[in-house]
């Protein structure tokens, strides 16, 4: 029986470690997605400037139509890339909120055992909630002054 308890404890430790690693990786992915959105936004701005410059050169007789078309294609690709990175960011934010157990509360009333801040007393058992080894504050809060582009 003691061996079974030790095996179960070891399995629990492995599961906790895996969950903690998943949380760290998910947050890192969300932050990387934020950075990709910022970079894609800059790329769109540069492509818009290049397009305007190519069009102006063409209108002044210093460029050819193919240069304008290429600049338009580059701009379309940059905008498409930005749209894709925004989708990746939303997916990453959903994953973080799922791990933080805040996603469900926005759509349905979660039972007391699933709500953030539930206490062992409210659960009616000796469990700790959330488990003490998890960084429950890992989702970064955004303020109204922050902007996603």
Coordinates of N, CA and C in Angstrom, one line a residue:
X1 N 0.8 -1.2 0.0 CA 0.0 0.0 0.0 C 0.9 1.3 0.0
X2 N 2.0 1.2 0.8 CA 2.9 2.4 0.8 C 3.5 2.6 -0.5
X3 N 3.8 1.6 -1.2 CA 4.4 1.7 -2.6 C 3.4 2.3 -3.5
X4 N 2.2 1.9 -3.4 CA 1.1 2.5 -4.3 C 1.0 4.0 -4.0
X5 N 1.1 4.4 -2.7 CA 0.9 5.8 -2.4 C 2.1 6.6 -3.0
X6 N 3.3 6.0 -2.9 CA 4.5 6.7 -3.4 C 4.4 6.8 -4.9
X7 N 4.0 5.8 -5.6 CA 3.8 5.8 -7.0 C 2.8 6.9 -7.4
X8 N 1.7 7.0 -6.7 CA 0.7 8.0 -7.0 C 1.2 9.4 -6.7
X9 N 1.9 9.5 -5.7 CA 2.5 10.9 -5.4 C 3.5 11.3 -6.5
X10 N 4.3 10.3 -7.0 CA 5.3 10.6 -8.0 C 4.5 11.0 -9.3
X11 N 3.4 10.2 -9.6 CA 2.6 10.6 -10.8 C 2.0 11.9 -10.7
X12 N 1.6 12.3 -9.5 CA 1.0 13.6 -9.3 C 2.1 14.7 -9.5
X13 N 3.3 14.5 -9.0 CA 4.3 15.4 -9.2 C 4.7 15.6 -10.6
X14 N 4.7 14.5 -11.4 CA 5.0 14.6 -12.8 C 3.9 15.4 -13.5
X15 N 2.6 15.1 -13.2 CA 1.5 15.8 -13.8 C 1.6 17.3 -13.5
X16 N 1.9 17.7 -12.2 CA 2.0 19.1 -11.8 C 3.1 19.8 -12.6
X17 N 4.3 19.1 -12.7 CA 5.4 19.6 -13.4 C 5.1 19.9 -14.9
X18 N 4.4 18.9 -15.5 CA 4.0 19.0 -16.9 C 3.0 20.2 -17.1
X19 N 2.1 20.3 -16.1 CA 1.1 21.4 -16.2 C 1.8 22.8 -16.1
X20 N 2.8 22.9 -15.1 CA 3.5 24.1 -15.0 C 4.3 24.4 -16.2
X21 N 4.9 23.4 -16.8 CA 5.7 23.7 -18.0 C 4.8 24.1 -19.2
X22 N 3.6 23.5 -19.3 CA 2.6 23.9 -20.3 C 2.2 25.3 -20.1
X23 N 2.0 25.7 -18.9 CA 1.6 27.1 -18.6 C 2.7 28.1 -19.0
X24 N 4.0 27.8 -18.7 CA 5.1 28.7 -19.1 C 5.2 28.7 -20.6
X25 N 5.1 27.6 -21.3 CA 5.2 27.6 -22.7 C 4.0 28.3 -23.4
X26 N 2.8 28.2 -22.9 CA 1.7 28.9 -23.4 C 1.8 30.4 -23.3
X27 N 2.3 30.8 -22.2 CA 2.5 32.3 -21.9 C 3.6 32.8 -22.9
X28 N 4.6 32.0 -23.0 CA 5.7 32.4 -23.9 C 5.2 32.5 -25.4
X29 N 4.4 31.6 -25.8 CA 3.8 31.6 -27.1 C 2.9 32.8 -27.3
X30 N 2.2 33.2 -26.3 CA 1.3 34.4 -26.4 C 2.2 35.6 -26.5
X31 N 3.2 35.7 -25.7 CA 4.1 36.9 -25.8 C 4.8 37.0 -27.2
X32 N 5.2 35.8 -27.7 CA 5.8 35.8 -29.0 C 4.8 36.2 -30.1
X33 N 3.5 35.8 -29.9 CA 2.5 36.2 -30.9 C 2.3 37.7 -30.8
X34 N 2.3 38.3 -29.6 CA 2.2 39.7 -29.5 C 3.3 40.4 -30.3
X35 N 4.5 39.9 -30.1 CA 5.7 40.5 -30.8 C 5.5 40.3 -32.4
X36 N 5.1 39.2 -32.8 CA 4.8 39.0 -34.3 C 3.8 40.0 -34.8
X37 N 2.8 40.3 -34.0 CA 1.8 41.2 -34.5 C 2.4 42.6 -34.6
X38 N 3.2 43.0 -33.6 CA 3.9 44.3 -33.7 C 4.8 44.4 -34.9
X39 N 5.6 43.3 -35.2 CA 6.5 43.3 -36.3 C 5.7 43.3 -37.6
X40 N 4.6 42.6 -37.7 CA 3.8 42.5 -38.9 C 3.2 43.9 -39.2
X41 N 2.8 44.6 -38.1 CA 2.2 46.0 -38.3 C 3.3 46.9 -38.9
X42 N 4.5 46.8 -38.4 CA 5.6 47.6 -39.0 C 5.8 47.2 -40.4
X43 N 5.8 45.9 -40.7 CA 6.0 45.5 -42.1 C 4.9 46.1 -43.0
X44 N 3.6 46.1 -42.6 CA 2.6 46.7 -43.3 C 2.9 48.2 -43.6
X45 N 3.3 48.9 -42.5 CA 3.6 50.4 -42.7 C 4.7 50.6 -43.7
X46 N 5.7 49.8 -43.7 CA 6.8 49.9 -44.6 C 6.3 49.6 -46.1
X47 N 5.5 48.5 -46.2 CA 5.0 48.2 -47.5 C 4.1 49.3 -48.0
X48 N 3.3 49.9 -47.2 CA 2.4 51.0 -47.6 C 3.3 52.2 -48.1
X49 N 4.4 52.5 -47.4 CA 5.3 53.5 -47.9 C 5.9 53.2 -49.2
X50 N 6.4 51.9 -49.3 CA 7.0 51.5 -50.6 C 6.0 51.6 -51.7
X51 N 4.8 51.2 -51.5 CA 3.7 51.3 -52.5 C 3.5 52.7 -52.9
X52 N 3.4 53.6 -52.0 CA 3.2 55.0 -52.3 C 4.4 55.6 -53.1
X53 N 5.6 55.2 -52.7 CA 6.7 55.7 -53.4 C 6.8 55.1 -54.9
X54 N 6.4 53.9 -55.0 CA 6.4 53.3 -56.4 C 5.4 53.9 -57.3
X55 N 4.2 54.2 -56.7 CA 3.1 54.8 -57.4 C 3.5 56.3 -57.8
X56 N 4.1 57.0 -56.9 CA 4.6 58.4 -57.2 C 5.6 58.4 -58.3
X57 N 6.6 57.5 -58.2 CA 7.6 57.4 -59.2 C 7.0 57.1 -60.6
X58 N 6.0 56.2 -60.6 CA 5.3 55.9 -61.9 C 4.6 57.1 -62.4
X59 N 3.9 57.8 -61.5 CA 3.1 58.9 -62.0 C 4.0 60.1 -62.5
X60 N 5.2 60.1 -62.0 CA 6.2 61.1 -62.4 C 7.0 60.7 -63.6
X61 N 6.7 59.4 -64.1 CA 7.4 58.9 -65.2 C 8.8 58.3 -64.9
X62 N 9.1 58.1 -63.7 CA 10.4 57.5 -63.3 C 10.3 56.1 -63.0
X63 N 9.2 55.4 -63.1 CA 9.0 54.0 -62.8 C 8.2 53.3 -63.8
X64 N 8.1 52.0 -63.7 CA 7.3 51.2 -64.6 C 6.1 50.6 -63.8
X65 N 5.1 50.2 -64.6 CA 3.9 49.7 -64.0 C 4.2 48.4 -63.2
X66 N 5.1 47.6 -63.6 CA 5.4 46.3 -62.9 C 5.9 46.6 -61.5
X67 N 6.6 47.7 -61.3 CA 7.1 48.1 -60.0 C 5.9 48.4 -59.1
X68 N 4.9 49.1 -59.6 CA 3.8 49.4 -58.8 C 3.0 48.2 -58.5
X69 N 2.9 47.3 -59.4 CA 2.2 46.0 -59.2 C 2.9 45.2 -58.2
X70 N 4.2 45.1 -58.2 CA 5.0 44.4 -57.2 C 4.8 45.0 -55.8
X71 N 4.8 46.3 -55.8 CA 4.6 47.0 -54.5 C 3.2 46.7 -53.9
X72 N 2.2 46.6 -54.8 CA 0.8 46.3 -54.4 C 0.8 44.9 -53.9
X73 N 1.5 44.0 -54.6 CA 1.5 42.6 -54.1 C 2.2 42.4 -52.8
X74 N 3.3 43.1 -52.6 CA 4.0 43.1 -51.3 C 3.1 43.7 -50.2
X75 N 2.3 44.7 -50.5 CA 1.4 45.3 -49.5 C 0.3 44.3 -49.1
X76 N -0.2 43.6 -50.2 CA -1.3 42.6 -49.9 C -0.7 41.5 -49.0
X77 N 0.5 41.0 -49.3 CA 1.1 39.9 -48.5 C 1.3 40.4 -47.1
X78 N 1.8 41.6 -46.9 CA 2.0 42.1 -45.6 C 0.7 42.2 -44.8
X79 N -0.3 42.6 -45.4 CA -1.6 42.7 -44.7 C -2.2 41.3 -44.4
X80 N -2.0 40.4 -45.3 CA -2.4 39.0 -45.0 C -1.6 38.4 -43.9
X81 N -0.3 38.7 -43.8 CA 0.5 38.2 -42.8 C 0.1 38.8 -41.4
X82 N -0.3 40.1 -41.4 CA -0.8 40.7 -40.2 C -2.1 40.1 -39.7
X83 N -3.0 39.8 -40.7 CA -4.2 39.2 -40.3 C -4.0 37.8 -39.7
X84 N -3.0 37.0 -40.3 CA -2.7 35.7 -39.7 C -2.1 35.8 -38.3
X85 N -1.2 36.7 -38.2 CA -0.6 36.9 -36.8 C -1.6 37.3 -35.8
X86 N -2.6 38.1 -36.2 CA -3.6 38.5 -35.2 C -4.4 37.3 -34.8
X87 N -4.7 36.4 -35.7 CA -5.4 35.2 -35.4 C -4.6 34.3 -34.5
X88 N -3.3 34.2 -34.7 CA -2.4 33.5 -33.8 C -2.4 34.1 -32.4
X89 N -2.4 35.4 -32.4 CA -2.5 36.0 -31.1 C -3.8 35.7 -30.3
X90 N -4.9 35.8 -31.0 CA -6.1 35.5 -30.3 C -6.1 34.0 -29.9
X91 N -5.6 33.1 -30.7 CA -5.6 31.7 -30.3 C -4.7 31.5 -29.1
X92 N -3.6 32.2 -29.0 CA -2.7 32.1 -27.9 C -3.3 32.7 -26.6
X93 N -4.0 33.8 -26.8 CA -4.7 34.4 -25.6 C -5.8 33.5 -25.1
X94 N -6.5 32.8 -26.0 CA -7.5 31.9 -25.6 C -6.8 30.7 -24.8
X95 N -5.7 30.2 -25.3 CA -5.0 29.2 -24.6 C -4.6 29.6 -23.2
X96 N -4.1 30.8 -23.0 CA -3.7 31.3 -21.7 C -4.9 31.4 -20.8
X97 N -6.0 32.0 -21.3 CA -7.2 32.1 -20.5 C -7.7 30.8 -20.1
X98 N -7.6 29.8 -21.0 CA -8.1 28.5 -20.7 C -7.3 27.9 -19.5
X99 N -5.9 28.1 -19.6 CA -5.1 27.6 -18.5 C -5.4 28.3 -17.2
X100 N -5.7 29.6 -17.3 CA -6.0 30.4 -16.1 C -7.4 30.2 -15.6
X101 N -8.2 29.4 -16.3 CA -9.5 29.1 -15.9 C -10.4 30.3 -15.9
X102 N -10.2 31.2 -16.8 CA -11.0 32.4 -16.9 C -11.9 32.4 -18.1
X103 N -11.7 31.5 -19.1 CA -12.4 31.5 -20.3 C -13.9 31.1 -20.1
X104 N -14.1 30.0 -19.3 CA -15.4 29.5 -19.1 C -16.3 30.5 -18.5
X105 N -15.8 31.3 -17.5 CA -16.6 32.2 -16.8 C -17.3 33.3 -17.6
X106 N -16.7 33.6 -18.8 CA -17.3 34.6 -19.7 C -18.5 34.1 -20.4
X107 N -18.7 32.8 -20.5 CA -19.8 32.3 -21.3 C -20.9 31.5 -20.5
X108 N -20.4 30.9 -19.4 CA -21.4 30.2 -18.5 C -21.0 30.4 -17.1
X109 N -21.9 30.2 -16.2 CA -21.6 30.3 -14.8 C -21.0 29.0 -14.4
X110 N -19.7 29.1 -14.0 CA -19.0 27.9 -13.7 C -19.3 27.4 -12.3
X111 N -19.3 26.1 -12.0 CA -19.5 25.7 -10.6 C -18.4 26.2 -9.7
X112 N -18.7 26.3 -8.4 CA -17.8 26.9 -7.4 C -16.4 26.2 -7.5
X113 N -16.4 24.9 -7.8 CA -15.1 24.2 -7.8 C -14.2 24.7 -9.0
X114 N -14.8 25.3 -10.0 CA -14.0 25.8 -11.1 C -13.7 27.2 -11.1
X115 N -14.3 28.0 -10.2 CA -14.1 29.4 -10.2 C -12.7 29.8 -9.6
X116 N -12.1 30.8 -10.2 CA -10.9 31.4 -9.6 C -11.1 31.9 -8.2
X117 N -10.2 31.6 -7.4 CA -10.3 32.0 -6.0 C -11.1 31.1 -5.1
X118 N -11.5 29.9 -5.6 CA -12.2 29.0 -4.8 C -11.3 28.5 -3.7
X119 N -11.8 28.3 -2.5 CA -11.0 27.9 -1.4 C -11.3 26.4 -1.1
X120 N -10.3 25.8 -0.4 CA -10.6 24.4 0.0 C -11.9 24.2 0.7
X121 N -12.3 25.2 1.5 CA -13.5 25.1 2.3 C -14.7 25.1 1.3
X122 N -14.6 25.9 0.2 CA -15.8 25.9 -0.7 C -15.8 24.6 -1.5
X123 N -14.7 24.0 -1.6 CA -14.6 22.7 -2.4 C -15.1 21.5 -1.5
X124 N -15.0 21.7 -0.2 CA -15.4 20.6 0.7 C -14.4 19.5 0.8
X125 N -13.2 19.8 0.5 CA -12.1 18.7 0.7 C -10.9 19.4 1.2
X126 N -9.9 18.5 1.3 CA -8.6 19.0 1.8 C -7.7 19.6 0.7
X127 N -8.2 19.7 -0.5 CA -7.4 20.1 -1.7 C -7.1 21.6 -1.6
X128 N -6.0 21.9 -2.2 CA -5.6 23.3 -2.3 C -6.0 23.8 -3.7
X129 N -6.5 25.0 -3.8 CA -7.0 25.5 -5.1 C -6.6 26.9 -5.2
X130 N -5.9 27.4 -6.2 CA -5.3 26.6 -7.2 C -4.1 25.9 -6.6
X131 N -3.5 24.9 -7.2 CA -2.3 24.2 -6.7 C -1.2 25.2 -6.4
X132 N -0.6 25.1 -5.3 CA 0.4 26.2 -4.9 C 1.6 26.3 -5.8
X133 N 1.9 25.3 -6.6 CA 3.1 25.4 -7.4 C 2.9 26.0 -8.8
X134 N 1.6 26.4 -9.1 CA 1.3 27.0 -10.4 C 1.3 28.5 -10.2
X135 N 1.9 29.2 -11.2 CA 1.8 30.7 -11.1 C 0.5 31.2 -11.6
X136 N -0.5 31.3 -10.7 CA -1.9 31.6 -11.1 C -2.0 33.0 -11.7
X137 N -1.0 33.9 -11.4 CA -1.1 35.2 -12.0 C -0.4 35.3 -13.3
X138 N -0.1 34.2 -14.0 CA 0.7 34.3 -15.2 C 0.0 35.0 -16.4
X139 N -1.3 35.1 -16.5 CA -1.8 35.8 -17.6 C -1.6 37.3 -17.4
X140 N -1.1 37.9 -18.4 CA -0.8 39.4 -18.3 C -2.1 40.1 -18.5
X141 N -2.4 41.0 -17.7 CA -3.6 41.9 -17.8 C -3.2 43.0 -18.8
X142 N -4.2 43.3 -19.7 CA -4.0 44.4 -20.6 C -4.9 45.5 -20.1
X143 N -4.3 46.7 -20.3 CA -5.1 47.9 -19.9 C -5.6 48.6 -21.2
X144 N -6.5 49.5 -21.0 CA -7.1 50.2 -22.1 C -6.1 51.0 -22.9
X145 N -4.9 51.4 -22.3 CA -4.0 52.2 -23.0 C -3.1 51.3 -24.0
X146 N -3.1 50.0 -23.8 CA -2.4 49.1 -24.7 C -3.2 48.9 -25.9
X147 N -2.5 48.8 -27.0 CA -3.1 48.6 -28.3 C -2.5 47.4 -29.0
X148 N -3.4 46.7 -29.7 CA -2.9 45.5 -30.5 C -3.0 45.9 -31.9
X149 N -1.9 46.0 -32.6 CA -1.9 46.2 -34.0 C -1.3 45.1 -34.8

